[in-house]
Amino acid sequence: MPQSRFLQPFLDKLMSRSILTDKEQAAVLGLSGMHEHLPAHYDFVDRGEEQISVCLVIDGLCARMGQTIAGERQITAFHMSGDMPDLHSVMVPGATSALLAVCASQIVRIPCHKLRAVALEHPGIAEALWRDTICDASISAEWIVNVGRRDAVTRIVHLLCEMAVRRARIGGNAFSFAFPCTQQNIADATGLSAVHTNRSIQMLRARHFVEIKDKVVAVLDWKKLQEFAEFDSGYMHLHGPLRFSAVH
Amino acid sequence: MPQSRFLQPFLDKLMSRSILTDKEQAAVLGLSGMHEHLPAHYDFVDRGEEQISVCLVIDGLCARMGQTIAGERQITAFHMSGDMPDLHSVMVPGATSALLAVCASQIVRIPCHKLRAVALEHPGIAEALWRDTICDASISAEWIVNVGRRDAVTRIVHLLCEMAVRRARIGGNAFSFAFPCTQQNIADATGLSAVHTNRSIQMLRARHFVEIKDKVVAVLDWKKLQEFAEFDSGYMHLHGPLRFSAVH
DNA sequence: CGCATATTTGATAGATTTCAATTTATGTGG
DNA sequence: CCACATAAATTGAAATCTATCAAATATGCG
């Protein structure tokens, strides 16, 4: 199987927000790296470990996280097919956070120097990567609001809304999508305890908002859900592709 | 007074993490825009308002924030001299969050197209701006951990540690620095109520960790403070400048 | 089947918020 | 420079949300 098959979701993601020439598209698809299968619940990158390659998620679900000394975890982002959890370490090599495979996942490890090379040769790619970094940062800012100023149930709903929209972008169904997190994972993403997360999820089912069953989220009332969580997908910047650099 | 005086702190910040040629440095200093004095507690940018210029903080303290419909605020970042609170909107024009002047502040509004022009002409500047975006994102990730997994007192201490290091970078004293926030501002940054913030700050004073008096933070025991908050400045990436793009 | 992991439940403790009132600072116009 | 209005900081008491602990049940997997 050619590597470009693995790179296609990544290219799609870049092109959902940025405009790339044929040549640039080919350059992205020409990237390659070690293909790896990760088992579920596997911590595959430790914080601060300087990496010589960056990860591209092909399939599955990965989480970026911070940790307190007591061992408590805080997930700061989820990454699915086409996402690069540690793209930032291409330009800031020390900027690695811990990465976890939430479920059995496939990744490709692309050497940093290769990604840098295509970015330096093609301004459009550099721009696209920069834009991708910005959108991830925008999602992070929204997470701060979520964890800082919303109550338990609302936090979980907001997270599910985000995942619904992101699943839909990569071709999934926003109203019924795989979300292979354990309740502990959801707790770690929302800054709650596992017990309280469990009770909040039960409340969501009782109120006919969402059901999470067998790692599949079923949205029962999308409109109600969005309103309840004050969810507005604008912060994910999925309106259409842009380009500022010149096309050669 | 030449504009370059205003731009110098911005250039210094870029150069603390990125290497720029003389020509690029001159291009940065050649940027200009409308100079504005903002009164304290002034909301000078609303969320989602598409801007034609980006803000550069010259002096004072500004905050980026999200807001719930109920009007509760969550500060997602502080910005001081040399920082650009909305640099991201240069590449993603819709990505504006609300901005607040914490105290009387000075900013320069630099038209997006000017910033884009220098970035497109000088790969080193584009790289530096991208890197700056990444470092801000790294700080955001740390804020998620702070708000999600630390208790009230620790959250505040961690925030103060960050501000101490950032003040020191721009030539301030890390052990005694101006921090013109109200307790409500600190509450909004840490995801706490104003009352609980007040009590936590009193606890810090009682335990001889930190004193906040007349908007000045006095660090009484830096080592103890850092250890208490598990603070490690590594996530701010202040180790020294890098450059990957070719020097012409 | 049996072990390990995940979910669920109940009871209790604790941290944080809310409400309401008071005191203390801050700024402004006369 | 004072008086006043306003904003900020502080206090107390009660309510609420969330965490913790411990145990039981369910689920997945070799």
XYZ file of C-alpha atoms (C1' of nucleotides) in Angstrom:
556
model
C 0.000 0.000 0.000
C 1.472 3.380 -0.949
C 2.165 5.829 1.846
C -0.008 8.419 0.123
C -3.080 6.479 1.235
C -2.078 7.223 4.811
C -1.360 10.844 4.051
C -4.665 11.558 2.322
C -6.671 12.333 5.524
C -3.918 14.721 6.582
C -4.013 16.476 3.212
C -7.809 16.634 3.392
C -7.605 18.299 6.756
C -5.101 20.895 5.585
C -7.231 21.583 2.517
C -10.365 22.054 4.550
C -8.805 25.275 5.800
C -6.043 26.137 3.331
C -5.612 26.214 -0.421
C -2.731 24.165 -1.795
C -1.436 23.920 -5.336
C -1.227 20.560 -7.112
C 2.493 20.552 -6.548
C 2.066 21.240 -2.867
C -0.567 18.566 -2.561
C 1.819 16.120 -4.160
C 4.531 17.179 -1.740
C 2.271 16.485 1.218
C 1.281 13.109 -0.159
C 4.941 12.388 -0.776
C 5.706 12.496 2.932
C 6.382 9.176 4.547
C 7.423 7.613 7.794
C 7.274 4.580 10.007
C 3.844 3.059 10.206
C 2.891 1.835 13.685
C 0.005 0.032 15.302
C -0.609 1.150 18.876
C -2.566 -0.929 21.375
C -5.379 0.664 23.343
C -4.377 2.667 26.439
C -0.802 2.914 25.348
C 1.252 5.961 26.390
C 3.337 6.291 23.282
C 5.060 9.621 23.878
C 6.206 10.982 27.240
C 6.180 14.643 28.063
C 9.337 16.568 27.341
C 10.938 13.687 25.455
C 12.444 15.438 22.449
C 11.225 13.643 19.335
C 12.877 13.352 15.945
C 9.555 12.629 14.314
C 5.980 13.794 14.639
C 2.914 11.587 14.769
C 0.135 11.543 12.247
C -2.998 9.729 13.349
C -4.240 7.407 10.597
C -6.961 5.657 12.488
C -8.256 5.458 16.039
C -8.206 8.132 18.695
C -5.253 9.672 20.503
C -5.118 12.159 23.354
C -2.612 14.812 24.281
C -2.317 15.295 28.009
C -0.625 16.910 30.940
C -0.008 15.250 34.246
C 0.358 16.342 37.832
C 3.023 14.797 40.053
C 0.284 12.942 41.909
C -0.367 11.192 38.612
C -3.651 12.879 37.819
C -4.107 13.324 34.121
C -5.611 16.167 32.158
C -6.341 15.567 28.517
C -5.837 18.781 26.573
C -6.881 17.591 23.116
C -8.184 14.624 21.194
C -6.781 13.699 17.815
C -8.367 11.559 15.139
C -7.651 10.528 11.570
C -5.711 13.243 9.762
C -4.620 15.058 12.927
C -1.057 15.627 14.050
C -1.011 15.667 17.846
C 2.501 17.046 18.055
C 2.841 19.169 14.939
C 4.129 21.971 17.174
C 7.330 20.090 17.909
C 8.349 20.531 14.263
C 9.101 24.180 14.990
C 9.676 23.957 18.752
C 11.426 20.644 19.303
C 11.048 20.702 23.071
C 7.297 21.200 22.941
C 6.197 17.645 23.422
C 3.310 16.687 25.616
C 2.433 13.164 26.618
C 0.408 11.231 24.066
C -1.957 8.363 24.698
C -3.702 5.969 22.325
C -7.273 5.923 23.624
C -8.136 2.851 21.568
C -6.104 0.665 19.238
C -4.788 3.177 16.730
C -2.539 3.506 13.734
C -0.046 6.295 13.332
C 2.730 7.238 10.962
C 5.824 8.792 12.462
C 7.063 11.396 10.023
C 10.590 12.669 10.602
C 10.548 16.332 11.578
C 13.195 17.208 9.000
C 10.992 15.926 6.161
C 8.034 17.995 7.276
C 10.266 21.023 7.714
C 11.724 20.478 4.253
C 8.354 20.564 2.502
C 7.243 23.528 4.589
C 10.370 25.496 3.709
C 10.152 24.661 0.030
C 6.419 25.353 -0.298
C 5.149 28.525 1.357
C 1.587 27.297 0.926
C 2.332 24.252 3.057
C 4.007 26.339 5.727
C 0.963 28.571 5.761
C -1.378 25.575 5.985
C 0.558 24.096 8.891
C 0.665 27.412 10.690
C -3.090 27.750 10.175
C -3.602 24.248 11.518
C -1.607 25.151 14.627
C -3.810 28.201 15.090
C -7.012 26.189 14.849
C -5.742 23.708 17.409
C -4.902 26.623 19.687
C -8.392 27.987 19.203
C -9.815 24.653 20.310
C -7.518 24.724 23.350
C -8.837 28.142 24.321
C -12.361 26.787 24.158
C -11.341 23.896 26.413
C -10.098 26.359 29.016
C -13.518 27.980 29.044
C -15.173 24.581 29.221
C -13.161 23.334 32.167
C -13.051 26.688 33.916
C -16.593 27.979 33.690
C -19.067 25.201 33.001
C -20.627 22.638 35.341
C -20.016 18.920 35.024
C -22.882 17.975 32.718
C -22.349 20.937 30.427
C -18.631 20.229 30.155
C -19.311 16.717 28.944
C -21.969 17.848 26.481
C -19.679 20.498 25.062
C -16.936 17.948 24.567
C -19.344 15.595 22.810
C -20.524 18.402 20.538
C -16.946 19.120 19.527
C -16.300 15.471 18.802
C -19.526 15.200 16.808
C -18.534 18.073 14.544
C -15.007 16.793 14.092
C -16.234 13.280 13.295
C -18.623 14.734 10.762
C -15.791 16.628 9.094
C -13.911 13.432 8.384
C -16.963 11.743 6.959
C -18.651 10.349 10.052
C -22.178 10.769 11.281
C -22.459 13.597 13.806
C -25.482 11.993 15.451
C -24.012 8.569 15.990
C -20.283 8.266 16.132
C -17.590 6.136 17.669
C -16.053 7.660 20.777
C -13.828 4.962 22.220
C -13.069 6.775 25.487
C -13.498 5.179 28.860
C -15.375 7.272 31.372
C -12.024 7.878 33.034
C -10.785 9.397 29.750
C -13.818 11.669 29.611
C -13.177 12.624 33.229
C -9.578 13.447 32.360
C -10.686 15.610 29.457
C -13.241 17.551 31.463
C -11.384 17.899 34.751
C -13.876 15.769 36.688
C -13.637 12.616 38.757
C -14.576 9.322 37.139
C -17.469 8.816 39.553
C -19.001 12.179 38.880
C -18.516 11.689 35.158
C -20.432 8.445 35.419
C -23.323 10.116 37.173
C -23.375 13.017 34.754
C -23.504 10.656 31.788
C -26.430 8.859 33.381
C -28.183 12.174 33.744
C -27.677 12.892 30.056
C -29.257 9.570 29.167
C -32.159 10.121 31.594
C -32.852 13.519 30.094
C -32.747 12.098 26.563
C -29.852 14.294 25.499
C -27.185 11.764 24.561
C -26.560 8.104 25.049
C -23.095 6.624 25.269
C -23.266 2.895 24.798
C -20.587 0.474 23.685
C -18.270 3.423 22.955
C -20.748 4.906 20.527
C -22.282 8.303 21.149
C -25.898 8.648 20.024
C -27.079 12.235 19.888
C -30.776 12.208 20.669
C -31.466 15.904 20.181
C -28.734 17.869 18.455
C -30.428 21.229 18.696
C -31.155 20.867 22.393
C -27.635 19.609 22.971
C -25.999 22.545 21.245
C -28.140 25.080 23.036
C -27.593 23.435 26.382
C -23.819 23.563 26.041
C -23.797 26.966 24.322
C -21.929 25.171 21.598
C -21.014 27.172 18.510
C -18.664 25.377 16.149
C -17.260 28.671 14.878
C -14.128 28.314 16.958
C -13.081 25.325 14.875
C -12.857 27.427 11.717
C -14.326 25.047 9.200
C -15.836 27.688 6.919
C -13.666 27.149 3.892
C -10.078 27.265 2.756
C -7.899 30.357 2.676
C -4.554 31.295 1.249
C -2.463 34.419 1.608
C 0.856 33.362 0.130
C 1.446 33.702 -3.595
C 0.760 30.769 -5.897
C 3.759 29.941 -8.095
C 8.765 59.141 18.498
C 9.498 56.590 15.779
C 7.219 53.559 15.589
C 10.231 51.287 15.911
C 10.380 52.156 19.591
C 6.994 50.544 20.001
C 7.989 47.552 17.918
C 11.193 46.808 19.803
C 9.592 44.690 22.577
C 7.809 42.659 19.917
C 11.065 42.082 18.044
C 12.772 41.154 21.307
C 10.120 38.584 21.996
C 10.417 37.012 18.557
C 14.183 36.944 18.895
C 14.061 35.257 22.257
C 12.863 32.161 20.415
C 13.782 32.675 16.778
C 16.822 33.856 14.823
C 16.206 36.757 12.452
C 18.571 38.362 9.955
C 19.331 42.063 10.115
C 17.041 42.615 7.168
C 14.223 40.728 8.847
C 14.738 42.620 12.065
C 14.486 45.845 10.135
C 11.290 44.628 8.476
C 9.732 43.902 11.851
C 10.743 47.289 13.202
C 9.355 48.840 10.033
C 5.848 47.737 10.903
C 3.492 50.431 12.053
C -0.087 51.074 12.969
C -2.472 53.147 14.993
C -1.282 53.861 18.480
C -4.013 53.723 21.124
C -4.341 54.339 24.835
C -6.889 52.046 26.463
C -8.475 52.795 29.836
C -8.490 50.145 32.540
C -11.240 47.501 32.359
C -11.992 48.308 28.777
C -13.283 45.526 26.492
C -11.588 46.611 23.299
C -12.310 43.640 21.036
C -15.465 41.526 21.013
C -15.437 37.861 20.218
C -16.013 36.917 16.620
C -15.701 40.487 15.386
C -13.537 40.092 12.303
C -10.644 42.502 12.623
C -8.596 44.171 9.897
C -5.732 44.736 12.282
C -4.056 42.870 15.099
C -3.087 44.293 18.465
C 0.405 44.608 19.812
C 0.638 45.359 23.501
C 3.131 48.148 24.157
C 2.498 48.660 27.800
C 0.074 47.464 30.441
C -1.717 44.140 30.660
C -4.387 42.699 28.397
C -6.410 39.523 28.701
C -7.926 37.240 26.112
C -11.145 35.672 27.254
C -14.147 33.544 26.516
C -17.575 34.176 27.902
C -20.620 32.084 28.722
C -24.102 33.330 27.863
C -24.699 33.919 31.562
C -21.908 36.470 31.295
C -19.321 34.523 33.230
C -15.855 35.206 31.941
C -12.903 32.909 31.519
C -9.570 34.488 30.814
C -7.542 32.213 28.548
C -4.321 34.208 28.378
C -2.607 37.326 29.635
C -0.580 39.517 27.333
C 2.056 42.040 28.246
C 4.556 44.287 26.493
C 5.666 42.712 23.221
C 2.799 40.214 23.029
C 0.219 40.016 20.270
C -3.032 38.782 21.800
C -4.662 38.095 18.447
C -1.766 37.170 16.194
C -3.763 34.104 15.137
C -6.299 36.236 13.309
C -3.590 37.183 10.792
C -3.860 33.719 9.289
C -7.407 32.823 10.413
C -9.361 36.066 10.226
C -12.394 34.722 12.076
C -10.345 33.598 15.059
C -10.905 36.552 17.343
C -11.574 36.193 21.001
C -12.663 38.982 23.275
C -9.882 41.201 24.581
C -9.808 43.216 27.758
C -7.416 45.862 29.019
C -6.793 44.815 32.618
C -5.203 48.157 33.458
C -4.624 51.315 31.458
C -2.642 50.037 28.507
C -1.115 51.096 25.243
C -1.441 49.105 22.072
C -0.587 49.509 18.420
C -3.077 48.171 15.905
C -1.100 46.764 13.018
C -3.064 46.076 9.844
C -3.171 42.336 9.122
C -2.074 42.840 5.531
C 1.149 44.521 6.632
C 2.025 41.680 8.968
C 1.169 39.149 6.282
C 3.306 41.028 3.783
C 6.452 40.868 5.913
C 5.764 37.230 6.778
C 5.380 36.284 3.121
C 8.454 38.188 2.070
C 10.681 36.934 4.899
C 10.506 33.206 5.640
C 12.366 33.813 8.892
C 9.613 36.112 10.116
C 6.900 33.644 9.117
C 8.776 30.996 11.033
C 9.158 33.245 14.060
C 5.458 34.089 14.084
C 4.491 30.451 13.693
C 6.804 29.593 16.573
C 5.267 32.315 18.667
C 1.813 30.867 17.966
C 3.067 27.463 19.088
C 4.451 28.805 22.351
C 1.170 30.550 23.116
C -0.627 27.273 22.418
C 1.740 25.506 24.767
C 0.856 27.971 27.493
C -2.846 27.380 26.774
C -2.375 23.645 27.221
C -0.781 24.290 30.596
C -3.754 26.463 31.557
C -6.102 23.586 30.802
C -4.150 21.409 33.222
C -4.144 24.201 35.767
C -7.864 24.810 35.678
C -8.772 21.145 35.254
C -6.624 19.357 37.779
C -5.344 21.669 40.482
C -7.041 23.004 43.582
C -7.800 26.667 44.096
C -4.617 27.736 45.883
C -2.366 25.810 43.534
C -4.065 27.281 40.483
C -3.383 30.790 41.675
C 0.217 30.022 42.561
C 0.827 28.453 39.178
C -0.581 31.488 37.446
C 1.633 33.778 39.510
C 4.673 31.657 38.690
C 3.943 32.012 35.001
C 3.539 35.746 35.293
C 6.758 36.016 37.308
C 8.761 34.251 34.614
C 7.185 36.263 31.832
C 7.779 39.528 33.644
C 11.387 38.551 34.180
C 11.794 37.859 30.470
C 10.868 41.416 29.593
C 13.238 42.847 32.124
C 11.165 42.838 35.288
C 11.915 41.388 38.680
C 10.432 37.908 39.072
C 10.209 38.296 42.836
C 8.374 41.576 42.884
C 6.373 42.532 39.865
C 3.349 44.559 38.877
C 0.245 42.477 38.386
C -2.604 44.931 37.929
C -5.392 42.337 38.096
C -8.361 42.654 40.372
C -9.195 39.541 42.341
C -12.122 39.091 39.973
C -9.638 38.977 37.082
C -7.607 36.328 38.879
C -10.815 34.416 39.534
C -11.673 34.611 35.834
C -8.256 33.321 34.889
C -8.323 30.393 37.284
C -11.959 29.372 36.940
C -12.803 30.249 40.549
C -15.290 32.563 42.212
C -14.098 35.946 43.390
C -14.845 35.080 47.006
C -12.868 31.889 46.965
C -10.038 33.628 45.173
C -9.960 36.192 47.946
C -9.715 33.502 50.612
C -7.067 31.600 48.725
C -4.935 34.697 48.355
C -5.224 35.307 52.089
C -4.046 31.762 52.660
C -1.004 32.392 50.494
C -0.122 35.439 52.517
C -0.670 33.608 55.812
C 1.595 30.791 54.706
C 4.287 33.277 53.608
C 4.223 32.123 49.993
C 3.227 35.282 48.156
C 1.821 38.657 48.971
C -0.340 40.629 46.589
C -0.572 44.213 47.693
C -1.392 47.312 45.705
C -1.344 45.254 42.511
C 2.220 44.178 43.146
C 3.095 40.534 43.649
C 5.874 39.873 46.146
C 7.253 36.358 45.963
C 8.397 35.433 49.457
C 9.842 32.021 48.675
C 10.344 31.278 45.013
C 11.617 27.740 45.487
C 8.743 26.756 47.742
C 6.297 28.406 45.373
C 7.544 26.530 42.342
C 7.530 23.213 44.109
C 4.111 23.785 45.553
C 2.577 24.494 42.149
C 4.679 21.877 40.356
C 5.764 24.769 38.185
C 8.330 24.061 35.495
C 8.869 26.927 33.081
C 9.877 24.526 30.315
C 6.515 24.808 28.619
C 7.213 28.438 27.815
C 10.207 27.534 25.652
C 12.606 30.249 26.599
C 15.787 28.223 26.117
C 17.201 30.098 23.190
C 16.471 31.043 19.608
C 16.061 28.591 16.744
C 15.852 28.814 12.992
C 15.117 26.194 10.371
C 14.577 28.281 7.268
C 17.561 29.242 5.122
C 19.313 32.569 5.695
C 19.599 34.574 2.475
C -14.077 -19.943 32.735
C -11.392 -16.499 35.223
C -8.824 -12.434 35.555
C -8.448 -7.616 34.728
C -10.707 -3.574 33.623
C -14.667 -0.613 33.402
C -19.008 0.845 35.106
C -22.213 1.566 38.658
C -23.961 2.483 43.373
C -24.227 4.390 48.123
C -22.567 7.040 51.783
C -19.714 10.627 53.381
C -16.474 14.289 53.364
C -14.727 18.305 51.401
C -14.060 22.059 48.409
C -16.130 25.749 46.232
C -20.071 28.694 45.196
C -23.619 31.672 46.319
C -25.858 35.236 48.850
C -25.778 39.170 51.568
C -23.622 42.515 54.134
C -19.611 45.271 55.555
C -15.379 47.392 55.180
C -11.841 49.225 52.598
C -9.851 51.256 48.549
C -10.088 54.190 44.402
C -11.210 57.839 41.554
C -13.581 62.141 40.355
C -15.614 66.674 40.486
C -16.111 70.700 43.034
C -7.979 68.618 49.264
C -12.291 66.980 50.658
C -16.784 64.674 49.804
C -18.990 61.682 47.307
C -19.868 57.775 44.301
C -18.170 53.651 42.748
C -15.469 49.681 42.622
C -12.806 46.282 45.094
C -11.762 43.498 48.937
C -13.323 41.101 52.916
C -16.324 38.420 56.083
C -19.864 35.006 57.621
C -23.237 31.533 56.914
C -25.562 28.341 54.183
C -26.214 25.733 50.044
C -24.393 23.070 46.296
C -21.546 20.688 43.667
C -17.961 17.526 43.225
C -14.503 14.345 45.161
C -13.348 10.434 47.766
C -13.843 5.928 49.601
C -15.404 1.388 49.383
C -17.964 -2.097 47.441
C -20.789 -4.443 43.954
C -21.829 -5.392 39.310
C -20.862 -5.696 34.606
C -17.892 -6.237 30.657
C -14.175 -7.720 27.779
C -10.602 -10.790 26.711
C -7.327 -14.667 26.530
